[in-house]
């Protein structure tokens, strides 16, 4: 939120409408000051108000119309009246021009007179101001990226031709050659414009394959001559401060990259394969802030279990799932909820994905002797109340984490298991005695990421008898219920310009939460304990499976049944 509404006026509007009590307003305001977050964003994330209602208040206060930009066609000539770098820096966008030559300017903050004056002077035109949301502005910014999309193939081909003349140049020199720099920059800028989370550069027998992961799904982008691979790899190694002449060992690094007005932290992993080195780059927005549980896609009943669990001052909360399932993002959201003046929070992470004010974060660095285990030992001498361990990977880290949770600390961590109940035998397999596991475990959250339905092209569809029959069979398999309740209506995305005609835009998570109680503790301590018995007891206690949570979200129009089945079956 970038709207500069005076806090006194915001208080008058929210408290006066009885949506927020004066005590709640003051508490949120204090948190906003301490953490550096926007007060309005906190009200939305905590469910006090909706974004739509807040922007209606802004519209009434500023006497400025609200414009919806997502999905709106904007002519290239109109858009380019302000360069992309200026538009992103100033957080404005030109979207129309009338017959009199007056331009329509969308802004997050209509009270920013300095920016309005700048745009008038820059364009030489009178300006009509409109209020818009950050999401709508980001949509317009993505339209600038279309030029990169259109020119991507051409730019790569030109760089390939130019770099083919550099075969006799050494690796160190070729990494600094202009055609190679342009090629890597084009790949990175294109990935950022498509909102990709990962870039894969793979060397095959006869070609070089580049793929992007977008909304959790890998897409093939381009195939180019394999002879270019050494130049691209050398350039990426140089950016990530890795050894250019090392080709037989895996290497990891990272670098900061700026494109399209955004600063990105790019984590690099290189691994030797049969035909050469494969590159994987994880793209992380440097300015990203932790999201609320609701923004992650957690429904109120699930979020309530988490909120109650983290009120405890000791014990362990684990988030489980495969790589890329959003575990770290969920942990950051929980840390953000716990970030109060009266607690000392210390983390050990690999990598640090979000910079959170007042949280002491440590980056894992094996070359300097900082592993999860050694970092955790050091943390215990820092008088912590809350500890976050990025991941429990080995017996030593598991043992120190469990003992930390047993001695008066609240420990948050992640674990690689397929569902929530499996976390218990996984810890036991790491040589943690069953009685210790049962003593320290508070909650286990399992999750998966799936694609969110595009709000601009969503359509409802009736559940046909054939779908109902297949769905009933799936529900019986996943839940064990003989007569499961089937949804009456499901939804699909028909595809539009906003979502690139995929029907999906963005991601959300589905969850399975095991709330560990006394009955479960007794079961884990029994000699005949089995995972099946724990699952049965958890179901009896009301645990909702990830499939059921996904089905609820499909029925609410947040995703599709096909997407839920795709992710659960993976």
Coordinates of C-alpha atoms in Angstrom, one line a residue:
X1 CA 0.0 0.0 0.0
X2 CA 1.4 3.3 -1.0
X3 CA -1.6 5.6 -0.5
X4 CA -0.6 8.4 1.9
X5 CA -3.9 8.8 3.8
X6 CA -3.4 10.7 7.1
X7 CA -3.5 8.3 10.0
X8 CA -6.0 10.4 11.8
X9 CA -8.3 10.2 8.8
X10 CA -7.8 6.5 8.4
X11 CA -8.7 6.0 12.1
X12 CA -11.8 8.2 11.6
X13 CA -12.9 6.1 8.6
X14 CA -12.2 2.6 10.1
X15 CA -13.2 3.2 13.7
X16 CA -16.1 5.4 12.7
X17 CA -17.5 2.6 10.5
X18 CA -17.2 0.1 13.4
X19 CA -15.0 -2.2 11.4
X20 CA -12.1 -1.7 13.7
X21 CA -12.1 -1.0 17.4
X22 CA -9.9 1.9 18.7
X23 CA -7.7 -0.6 20.7
X24 CA -7.2 -2.7 17.5
X25 CA -6.4 0.4 15.5
X26 CA -3.8 1.5 18.0
X27 CA -2.2 -2.0 18.3
X28 CA -1.9 -2.2 14.5
X29 CA -0.5 1.3 14.3
X30 CA 2.2 0.4 16.9
X31 CA 3.1 -2.8 15.0
X32 CA 3.3 -0.8 11.7
X33 CA 5.7 1.7 13.3
X34 CA 7.9 -1.0 14.8
X35 CA 8.1 -3.3 11.8
X36 CA 8.1 -0.6 9.1
X37 CA 5.0 -2.1 7.4
X38 CA 2.1 -0.2 6.1
X39 CA -0.8 0.0 8.6
X40 CA -3.5 -0.5 5.9
X41 CA -1.8 -3.6 4.6
X42 CA -1.8 -5.1 8.2
X43 CA -5.5 -4.4 8.5
X44 CA -6.2 -6.2 5.3
X45 CA -3.9 -9.2 6.1
X46 CA -5.5 -9.6 9.5
X47 CA -9.0 -9.6 7.9
X48 CA -10.3 -6.4 9.5
X49 CA -11.2 -5.0 6.0
X50 CA -11.0 -6.0 2.4
X51 CA -8.8 -4.3 -0.2
X52 CA -11.9 -3.4 -2.2
X53 CA -13.5 -1.6 0.8
X54 CA -10.3 0.2 1.6
X55 CA -10.0 1.5 -1.9
X56 CA -13.6 2.7 -1.8
X57 CA -12.7 4.7 1.3
X58 CA -9.7 6.1 -0.6
X59 CA -11.8 7.0 -3.6
X60 CA -14.3 8.9 -1.4
X61 CA -11.5 10.7 0.5
X62 CA -9.5 11.8 -2.5
X63 CA -12.5 12.5 -4.7
X64 CA -10.6 10.5 -7.3
X65 CA -12.1 7.7 -9.5
X66 CA -10.8 4.2 -9.1
X67 CA -9.8 2.5 -12.4
X68 CA -9.4 -1.2 -13.1
X69 CA -6.4 -1.9 -15.3
X70 CA -6.0 -5.6 -15.3
X71 CA -7.1 -7.1 -18.6
X72 CA -7.6 -3.6 -20.1
X73 CA -6.0 -3.2 -23.6
X74 CA -3.6 -0.3 -23.6
X75 CA -2.0 1.0 -26.9
X76 CA 1.7 0.7 -27.0
X77 CA 2.0 4.4 -28.1
X78 CA 0.0 5.5 -25.0
X79 CA 2.0 3.2 -22.6
X80 CA 5.4 4.4 -23.9
X81 CA 4.6 8.1 -23.1
X82 CA 6.4 7.3 -19.9
X83 CA 9.4 4.9 -20.0
X84 CA 9.2 1.7 -18.0
X85 CA 11.9 2.6 -15.6
X86 CA 10.2 5.9 -14.8
X87 CA 6.8 4.3 -14.5
X88 CA 8.1 1.6 -12.1
X89 CA 10.1 4.1 -10.0
X90 CA 7.2 6.6 -9.7
X91 CA 4.5 3.9 -9.4
X92 CA 2.4 5.4 -12.2
X93 CA 1.0 4.4 -15.6
X94 CA -0.5 6.2 -18.5
X95 CA -3.4 4.2 -19.9
X96 CA -5.4 6.5 -22.1
X97 CA -5.4 9.9 -23.9
X98 CA -8.5 11.9 -24.9
X99 CA -9.1 14.0 -28.1
X100 CA -8.0 17.2 -26.3
X101 CA -4.6 15.6 -25.6
X102 CA -5.1 15.1 -21.9
X103 CA -3.6 11.8 -20.6
X104 CA -5.2 9.5 -18.0
X105 CA -2.7 8.7 -15.3
X106 CA -3.2 5.8 -12.8
X107 CA -1.5 6.2 -9.4
X108 CA -1.3 4.5 -6.1
X109 CA -1.2 7.8 -4.3
X110 CA -3.3 10.7 -5.8
X111 CA -1.9 13.0 -3.1
X112 CA 1.6 12.8 -4.6
X113 CA 1.6 16.3 -6.3
X114 CA 5.3 16.1 -7.0
X115 CA 4.9 13.1 -9.2
X116 CA 1.9 14.5 -11.0
X117 CA 3.9 17.7 -11.7
X118 CA 6.8 15.6 -13.0
X119 CA 4.5 13.6 -15.4
X120 CA 2.9 16.8 -16.7
X121 CA 6.3 18.3 -17.4
X122 CA 7.8 15.1 -18.9
X123 CA 4.9 14.4 -21.2
X124 CA 4.0 18.1 -21.9
X125 CA 0.3 17.1 -21.4
X126 CA -2.4 17.9 -18.9
X127 CA -3.2 15.0 -16.6
X128 CA -6.4 13.4 -15.3
X129 CA -5.7 11.4 -12.1
X130 CA -7.1 8.0 -11.3
X131 CA -6.5 5.8 -8.3
X132 CA -5.5 2.2 -8.8
X133 CA -4.2 -0.8 -6.8
X134 CA -0.6 -2.1 -6.8
X135 CA -1.8 -5.3 -8.5
X136 CA -3.3 -3.3 -11.4
X137 CA -0.2 -1.2 -11.7
X138 CA 2.0 -4.4 -11.8
X139 CA -0.3 -5.6 -14.7
X140 CA 0.5 -2.5 -16.7
X141 CA 4.2 -2.9 -16.0
X142 CA 4.0 -6.4 -17.4
X143 CA 2.8 -4.9 -20.7
X144 CA 6.2 -3.2 -21.0
X145 CA 7.7 -6.7 -20.7
X146 CA 5.8 -7.8 -23.8
X147 CA 8.4 -5.9 -25.9
X148 CA 11.0 -8.2 -24.3
X149 CA 8.8 -11.2 -25.1
X150 CA 8.4 -10.1 -28.7
X151 CA 12.1 -9.4 -29.2
X152 CA 13.4 -12.4 -27.1
X153 CA 14.0 -14.8 -30.0
X154 CA 15.6 -12.2 -32.1
X155 CA 17.8 -10.9 -29.3
X156 CA 19.0 -14.4 -28.5
X157 CA 19.7 -15.2 -32.2
X158 CA 21.7 -12.0 -32.7
X159 CA 23.7 -12.8 -29.5
X160 CA 24.3 -16.4 -30.6
X161 CA 25.6 -15.2 -34.0
X162 CA 27.8 -12.6 -32.4
X163 CA 29.2 -14.9 -29.7
X164 CA 30.0 -17.7 -32.3
X165 CA 32.9 -15.5 -33.3
X166 CA 34.4 -15.8 -29.9
X167 CA 35.3 -19.5 -29.9
X168 CA 39.0 -18.9 -29.6
X169 CA 38.6 -16.6 -26.5
X170 CA 39.2 -18.0 -23.0
X171 CA 36.4 -18.5 -20.5
X172 CA 37.4 -15.5 -18.3
X173 CA 37.4 -13.2 -21.4
X174 CA 34.3 -14.6 -23.0
X175 CA 32.2 -13.9 -19.9
X176 CA 32.8 -10.2 -20.3
X177 CA 32.1 -10.1 -24.0
X178 CA 29.1 -7.9 -25.0
X179 CA 27.2 -10.5 -27.0
X180 CA 27.4 -12.9 -24.0
X181 CA 26.4 -10.2 -21.5
X182 CA 23.4 -9.3 -23.7
X183 CA 22.3 -12.9 -24.0
X184 CA 22.3 -13.6 -20.2
X185 CA 20.6 -10.2 -19.6
X186 CA 17.9 -11.0 -22.1
X187 CA 17.2 -14.4 -20.5
X188 CA 17.0 -12.8 -17.0
X189 CA 14.8 -9.9 -18.1
X190 CA 12.5 -12.2 -20.0
X191 CA 12.1 -14.5 -17.0
X192 CA 11.4 -11.6 -14.7
X193 CA 8.8 -10.2 -17.2
X194 CA 7.0 -13.5 -17.1
X195 CA 7.1 -13.6 -13.3
X196 CA 9.1 -16.8 -13.3
X197 CA 10.4 -18.4 -10.1
X198 CA 13.2 -20.4 -11.7
X199 CA 15.4 -20.6 -14.8
X200 CA 16.8 -23.9 -16.0
X201 CA 19.6 -23.9 -18.6
X202 CA 20.1 -27.6 -19.6
X203 CA 22.8 -29.0 -21.9
X204 CA 21.5 -31.9 -24.0
X205 CA 23.2 -34.1 -26.6
X206 CA 22.4 -31.8 -29.5
X207 CA 21.1 -28.5 -28.1
X208 CA 20.9 -26.1 -25.2
X209 CA 17.4 -26.0 -23.6
X210 CA 16.1 -23.0 -21.6
X211 CA 13.0 -23.5 -19.4
X212 CA 11.2 -21.2 -17.0
X213 CA 9.1 -22.3 -14.0
X214 CA 5.9 -20.1 -14.0
X215 CA 3.3 -20.5 -11.3
X216 CA 4.9 -23.8 -10.4
X217 CA 4.9 -25.3 -13.9
X218 CA 8.0 -25.7 -16.1
X219 CA 7.7 -24.3 -19.6
X220 CA 10.1 -24.8 -22.5
X221 CA 11.2 -21.3 -23.7
X222 CA 13.8 -21.8 -26.4
X223 CA 16.4 -24.2 -27.8
X224 CA 19.7 -22.8 -29.1
X225 CA 23.0 -24.1 -30.4
X226 CA 24.8 -26.1 -27.7
X227 CA 28.1 -24.4 -28.6
X228 CA 26.9 -21.3 -26.8
X229 CA 26.6 -23.1 -23.4
X230 CA 30.2 -22.5 -22.2
X231 CA 29.8 -18.8 -22.7
X232 CA 26.5 -18.5 -20.9
X233 CA 27.7 -20.7 -18.0
X234 CA 30.9 -18.6 -17.7
X235 CA 28.9 -15.4 -17.6
X236 CA 26.6 -16.7 -14.8
X237 CA 29.6 -18.0 -12.8
X238 CA 31.2 -14.6 -13.1
X239 CA 28.0 -12.9 -11.8
X240 CA 27.7 -15.3 -8.9
X241 CA 31.5 -15.1 -8.0
X242 CA 32.0 -18.8 -8.7
X243 CA 35.1 -20.6 -10.1
X244 CA 34.9 -20.2 -13.9
X245 CA 37.5 -23.0 -14.6
X246 CA 35.8 -25.5 -12.3
X247 CA 33.6 -27.9 -14.3
X248 CA 33.6 -31.2 -12.4
X249 CA 32.1 -30.1 -9.0
X250 CA 28.7 -28.7 -8.1
X251 CA 28.9 -24.9 -7.2
X252 CA 26.4 -22.6 -5.5
X253 CA 26.3 -18.8 -5.4
X254 CA 24.1 -15.8 -5.7
X255 CA 24.0 -12.3 -7.0
X256 CA 21.8 -9.2 -7.1
X257 CA 20.3 -8.2 -10.5
X258 CA 18.2 -5.3 -11.4
X259 CA 15.8 -5.3 -14.4
X260 CA 12.5 -3.8 -15.3
X261 CA 12.7 -1.6 -12.3
X262 CA 13.0 -4.5 -9.8
X263 CA 15.9 -5.7 -7.7
X264 CA 16.2 -9.5 -7.8
X265 CA 18.3 -11.8 -5.6
X266 CA 19.2 -14.7 -7.8
X267 CA 20.4 -17.9 -6.3
X268 CA 22.6 -20.0 -8.6
X269 CA 23.2 -23.7 -8.6
X270 CA 25.5 -25.5 -11.1
X271 CA 25.8 -29.2 -11.4
X272 CA 27.9 -31.3 -13.9
X273 CA 25.8 -33.6 -16.1
X274 CA 26.7 -36.1 -18.8
X275 CA 26.9 -33.4 -21.6
X276 CA 28.1 -30.5 -19.5
X277 CA 27.1 -28.2 -16.6
X278 CA 23.4 -27.5 -15.9
X279 CA 22.4 -24.2 -14.4
X280 CA 19.4 -23.6 -12.1
X281 CA 18.6 -20.0 -11.0
X282 CA 16.0 -19.2 -8.3
X283 CA 14.6 -15.7 -8.7
X284 CA 13.7 -13.9 -5.4
X285 CA 12.4 -10.4 -5.3
X286 CA 14.7 -8.4 -3.0
X287 CA 11.9 -6.1 -1.9
X288 CA 9.4 -8.9 -1.1
X289 CA 7.7 -8.9 2.3
X290 CA 6.2 -11.8 4.2
X291 CA 2.6 -12.5 3.4
X292 CA -0.2 -13.2 5.8
X293 CA -1.6 -16.7 6.2
X294 CA -4.8 -15.6 4.4
X295 CA -2.7 -14.2 1.5
X296 CA -0.9 -17.6 1.2
X297 CA -4.3 -19.2 0.7
X298 CA -4.9 -20.6 4.3
X299 CA -8.6 -20.8 5.2
X300 CA -9.8 -19.4 8.6
X301 CA -10.2 -22.8 10.4
X302 CA -6.7 -23.9 9.4
X303 CA -5.1 -20.5 10.3
X304 CA -6.8 -20.6 13.7
X305 CA -4.9 -23.9 14.5
X306 CA -1.6 -22.2 13.6
X307 CA -2.4 -19.0 15.6
X308 CA -3.2 -21.1 18.7
X309 CA -0.1 -23.2 18.3
X310 CA 2.3 -20.3 18.1
X311 CA 0.9 -18.8 21.4
X312 CA 2.9 -21.5 23.1
X313 CA 6.3 -20.4 24.4
X314 CA 8.1 -23.7 23.8
X315 CA 7.9 -26.8 21.6
X316 CA 8.2 -27.3 17.8
X317 CA 6.2 -26.4 14.8
X318 CA 7.2 -28.1 11.5
X319 CA 6.3 -27.2 7.9
X320 CA 6.7 -30.2 5.6
X321 CA 6.5 -30.8 1.9
X322 CA 8.8 -31.4 -1.2
X323 CA 11.2 -28.8 -2.5
X324 CA 9.4 -25.8 -4.0
X325 CA 6.2 -26.3 -2.0
X326 CA 6.4 -22.9 -0.2
X327 CA 7.6 -24.2 3.2
X328 CA 10.0 -21.3 3.8
X329 CA 7.3 -18.7 2.8
X330 CA 4.9 -20.1 5.3
X331 CA 7.6 -20.0 8.0
X332 CA 8.3 -16.4 7.2
X333 CA 4.6 -15.6 7.6
X334 CA 4.6 -17.2 11.0
X335 CA 7.8 -15.4 12.0
X336 CA 6.2 -12.1 11.0
X337 CA 3.2 -12.9 13.2
X338 CA 5.5 -13.6 16.2
X339 CA 7.7 -10.5 15.6
X340 CA 7.0 -8.5 18.8
X341 CA 9.1 -6.2 21.0
X342 CA 9.1 -8.7 23.9
X343 CA 10.8 -11.6 22.1
X344 CA 14.2 -12.3 20.6
X345 CA 13.9 -14.2 17.3
X346 CA 17.0 -15.7 15.7
X347 CA 17.1 -17.7 12.5
X348 CA 19.6 -19.8 10.6
X349 CA 18.7 -20.0 6.9
X350 CA 19.8 -21.1 3.5
X351 CA 19.2 -18.7 1.9
X352 CA 17.8 -15.6 3.6
X353 CA 14.8 -15.0 1.3
X354 CA 13.1 -12.1 3.2
X355 CA 14.8 -9.4 5.2
X356 CA 12.6 -9.0 8.3
X357 CA 13.2 -6.0 10.6
X358 CA 14.0 -6.9 14.3
X359 CA 14.7 -10.6 13.4
X360 CA 18.3 -11.7 13.7
X361 CA 19.0 -13.7 10.5
X362 CA 22.1 -15.8 9.8
X363 CA 23.0 -17.2 6.4
X364 CA 24.4 -20.7 6.1
X365 CA 28.0 -20.7 4.9
X366 CA 29.6 -24.2 4.9
X367 CA 32.9 -22.8 3.6
X368 CA 33.1 -20.6 6.8
X369 CA 32.0 -23.5 9.0
X370 CA 28.4 -22.2 9.4
X371 CA 26.0 -25.2 9.0
X372 CA 22.5 -25.6 10.3
X373 CA 23.9 -27.5 13.3
X374 CA 26.8 -25.1 14.1
X375 CA 24.6 -22.1 13.5
X376 CA 21.9 -23.5 15.8
X377 CA 24.5 -24.1 18.6
X378 CA 25.6 -20.4 18.3
X379 CA 21.9 -19.3 18.3
X380 CA 21.4 -21.0 21.7
X381 CA 24.0 -18.6 23.2
X382 CA 22.1 -15.6 21.9
X383 CA 19.3 -15.8 24.5
X384 CA 16.6 -16.6 22.0
X385 CA 12.9 -16.9 22.6
X386 CA 12.0 -18.1 19.1
X387 CA 14.4 -20.0 16.8
X388 CA 13.8 -20.7 13.1
X389 CA 16.0 -23.4 11.5
X390 CA 15.6 -23.3 7.7
X391 CA 15.6 -27.0 7.3
X392 CA 16.2 -30.1 9.4
X393 CA 18.5 -32.2 7.1
X394 CA 20.5 -34.4 9.4
X395 CA 20.6 -36.1 12.7
X396 CA 22.7 -33.5 14.4
X397 CA 20.4 -30.6 13.4
X398 CA 17.4 -32.7 14.5
X399 CA 18.9 -33.5 17.9
X400 CA 19.8 -29.8 18.7
X401 CA 16.4 -28.6 17.4
X402 CA 14.5 -31.0 19.6
X403 CA 16.6 -30.3 22.7
X404 CA 16.1 -26.5 22.1
X405 CA 12.3 -27.0 21.9
X406 CA 12.5 -29.1 25.1
X407 CA 14.4 -26.4 27.0
X408 CA 12.0 -23.5 26.7
X409 CA 12.3 -22.3 23.1
X410 CA 9.7 -22.2 20.4
X411 CA 11.4 -23.8 17.4
X412 CA 10.2 -23.5 13.8
X413 CA 11.6 -25.5 11.0
X414 CA 10.9 -27.4 7.8
X415 CA 11.2 -31.1 6.9
X416 CA 10.9 -33.1 3.7
X417 CA 7.9 -35.4 4.0
X418 CA 4.9 -36.0 1.8
X419 CA 2.3 -35.4 4.5
X420 CA 1.9 -34.1 8.1
X421 CA 1.8 -37.5 10.0
X422 CA 4.9 -38.8 8.3
X423 CA 7.0 -36.1 10.1
X424 CA 6.9 -38.2 13.3
X425 CA 8.5 -41.4 11.8
X426 CA 10.9 -39.2 9.9
X427 CA 12.2 -37.6 13.1
X428 CA 12.4 -41.1 14.7
X429 CA 14.4 -42.2 11.7
X430 CA 16.8 -39.4 12.5
X431 CA 17.6 -41.1 15.8
X432 CA 15.3 -38.9 17.9
X433 CA 13.6 -41.1 20.5
X434 CA 9.8 -41.4 20.2
X435 CA 9.3 -40.1 23.7
X436 CA 11.2 -36.9 22.8
X437 CA 9.3 -36.4 19.6
X438 CA 6.0 -36.7 21.4
X439 CA 7.2 -34.3 24.1
X440 CA 8.2 -31.4 21.9
X441 CA 6.0 -31.6 18.8
X442 CA 3.1 -29.0 18.8
X443 CA 2.0 -28.8 15.2
X444 CA 2.9 -30.2 11.8
X445 CA 1.8 -28.4 8.6
X446 CA 2.1 -30.2 5.3
X447 CA 1.5 -28.2 2.1
X448 CA 1.7 -28.0 -1.7
X449 CA 1.6 -25.1 -4.1
X450 CA -0.9 -24.9 -6.9
X451 CA -2.0 -22.4 -9.5
X452 CA -4.6 -19.8 -8.6
X453 CA -7.5 -19.2 -11.0
X454 CA -7.3 -15.9 -12.9
X455 CA -10.0 -13.6 -11.5
X456 CA -10.5 -11.9 -14.8
X457 CA -11.6 -14.9 -16.8
X458 CA -13.1 -17.2 -14.2
X459 CA -16.3 -19.1 -15.1
X460 CA -18.4 -21.5 -13.0
X461 CA -19.3 -25.0 -14.3
X462 CA -21.7 -27.5 -13.0
X463 CA -20.4 -30.8 -11.7
X464 CA -21.5 -33.4 -14.3
X465 CA -22.5 -37.0 -13.2
X466 CA -19.2 -38.3 -14.7
X467 CA -17.1 -35.8 -12.7
X468 CA -19.1 -36.4 -9.6
X469 CA -18.5 -40.2 -9.8
X470 CA -14.8 -39.7 -10.3
X471 CA -14.6 -37.2 -7.5
X472 CA -16.5 -39.5 -5.1
X473 CA -14.0 -42.2 -5.9
X474 CA -11.0 -39.9 -5.3
X475 CA -12.5 -38.6 -2.0
X476 CA -13.1 -42.1 -0.7
X477 CA -9.5 -43.0 -1.6
X478 CA -8.0 -39.9 0.1
X479 CA -10.3 -39.6 3.1
X480 CA -11.7 -43.1 3.8
X481 CA -15.2 -41.7 4.0
X482 CA -18.0 -43.9 2.6
X483 CA -20.3 -41.0 1.7
X484 CA -18.2 -37.9 1.2
X485 CA -19.9 -34.5 0.5
X486 CA -19.4 -33.5 -3.1
X487 CA -19.3 -29.9 -4.4
X488 CA -22.1 -28.7 -6.5
X489 CA -20.2 -26.1 -8.5
X490 CA -16.6 -25.9 -9.7
X491 CA -14.8 -23.2 -11.6
X492 CA -12.4 -22.9 -14.5
X493 CA -10.4 -20.1 -16.2
X494 CA -11.2 -19.7 -19.9
X495 CA -8.0 -17.7 -20.6
X496 CA -7.5 -13.9 -21.2
X497 CA -4.7 -11.4 -21.8
X498 CA -4.2 -10.9 -18.0
X499 CA -3.1 -14.5 -17.4
X500 CA -1.5 -15.1 -20.8
X501 CA -4.5 -17.3 -21.8
X502 CA -3.6 -20.0 -19.3
X503 CA -6.6 -19.5 -17.0
X504 CA -4.3 -19.2 -14.0
X505 CA -2.5 -16.3 -12.4
X506 CA -0.4 -16.6 -9.3
X507 CA -0.2 -19.4 -6.7
X508 CA -1.8 -20.5 -3.4
X509 CA -1.1 -23.3 -1.1
X510 CA -3.2 -26.3 0.1
X511 CA -2.6 -27.5 3.7
X512 CA -2.9 -30.4 6.0
X513 CA -2.4 -29.5 9.7
X514 CA -1.7 -32.1 12.4
X515 CA -2.5 -30.5 15.8
X516 CA -0.6 -32.8 18.2
X517 CA -2.6 -33.5 21.3
X518 CA -2.2 -35.8 24.4
X519 CA -3.9 -38.8 22.7
X520 CA -1.4 -38.6 19.8
X521 CA 1.5 -38.3 22.3
X522 CA 0.4 -41.5 24.0
X523 CA 0.0 -43.3 20.7
X524 CA 3.6 -42.3 19.6
X525 CA 5.0 -43.7 22.8
X526 CA 3.3 -47.1 22.4
X527 CA 5.6 -50.0 21.3
X528 CA 3.1 -50.9 18.5
X529 CA 3.0 -47.4 17.1
X530 CA 2.5 -47.2 13.3
X531 CA 1.9 -44.4 10.9
X532 CA -1.5 -45.8 9.9
X533 CA -2.7 -45.7 13.5
X534 CA -1.6 -42.0 13.7
X535 CA -3.3 -41.1 10.5
X536 CA -6.5 -42.8 11.6
X537 CA -6.4 -41.0 15.0
X538 CA -5.7 -37.7 13.2
X539 CA -8.7 -38.2 10.9
X540 CA -10.8 -39.1 14.0
X541 CA -9.7 -35.8 15.6
X542 CA -10.9 -33.9 12.5
X543 CA -7.7 -33.4 10.5
X544 CA -8.5 -32.1 7.0
X545 CA -6.3 -33.7 4.3
X546 CA -4.5 -31.6 1.6
X547 CA -6.9 -33.0 -1.0
X548 CA -10.0 -32.0 1.0
X549 CA -8.5 -28.5 1.5
X550 CA -7.8 -28.3 -2.2
X551 CA -11.4 -29.3 -2.9
X552 CA -12.7 -26.6 -0.6
X553 CA -10.6 -24.1 -2.5
X554 CA -11.8 -25.4 -5.9
X555 CA -15.4 -25.0 -4.7
X556 CA -14.6 -21.4 -3.6
X557 CA -13.3 -20.6 -7.1
X558 CA -9.7 -20.2 -6.0
X559 CA -8.4 -23.0 -8.1
X560 CA -9.5 -25.9 -10.2
X561 CA -10.1 -29.6 -9.4
X562 CA -7.7 -30.6 -12.2
X563 CA -5.0 -28.5 -10.5
X564 CA -5.6 -30.1 -7.1
X565 CA -5.4 -33.6 -8.6
X566 CA -2.2 -32.6 -10.5
X567 CA -0.4 -31.4 -7.4
X568 CA -1.6 -34.2 -5.1
X569 CA -0.7 -36.9 -7.6
X570 CA 2.8 -35.6 -8.1

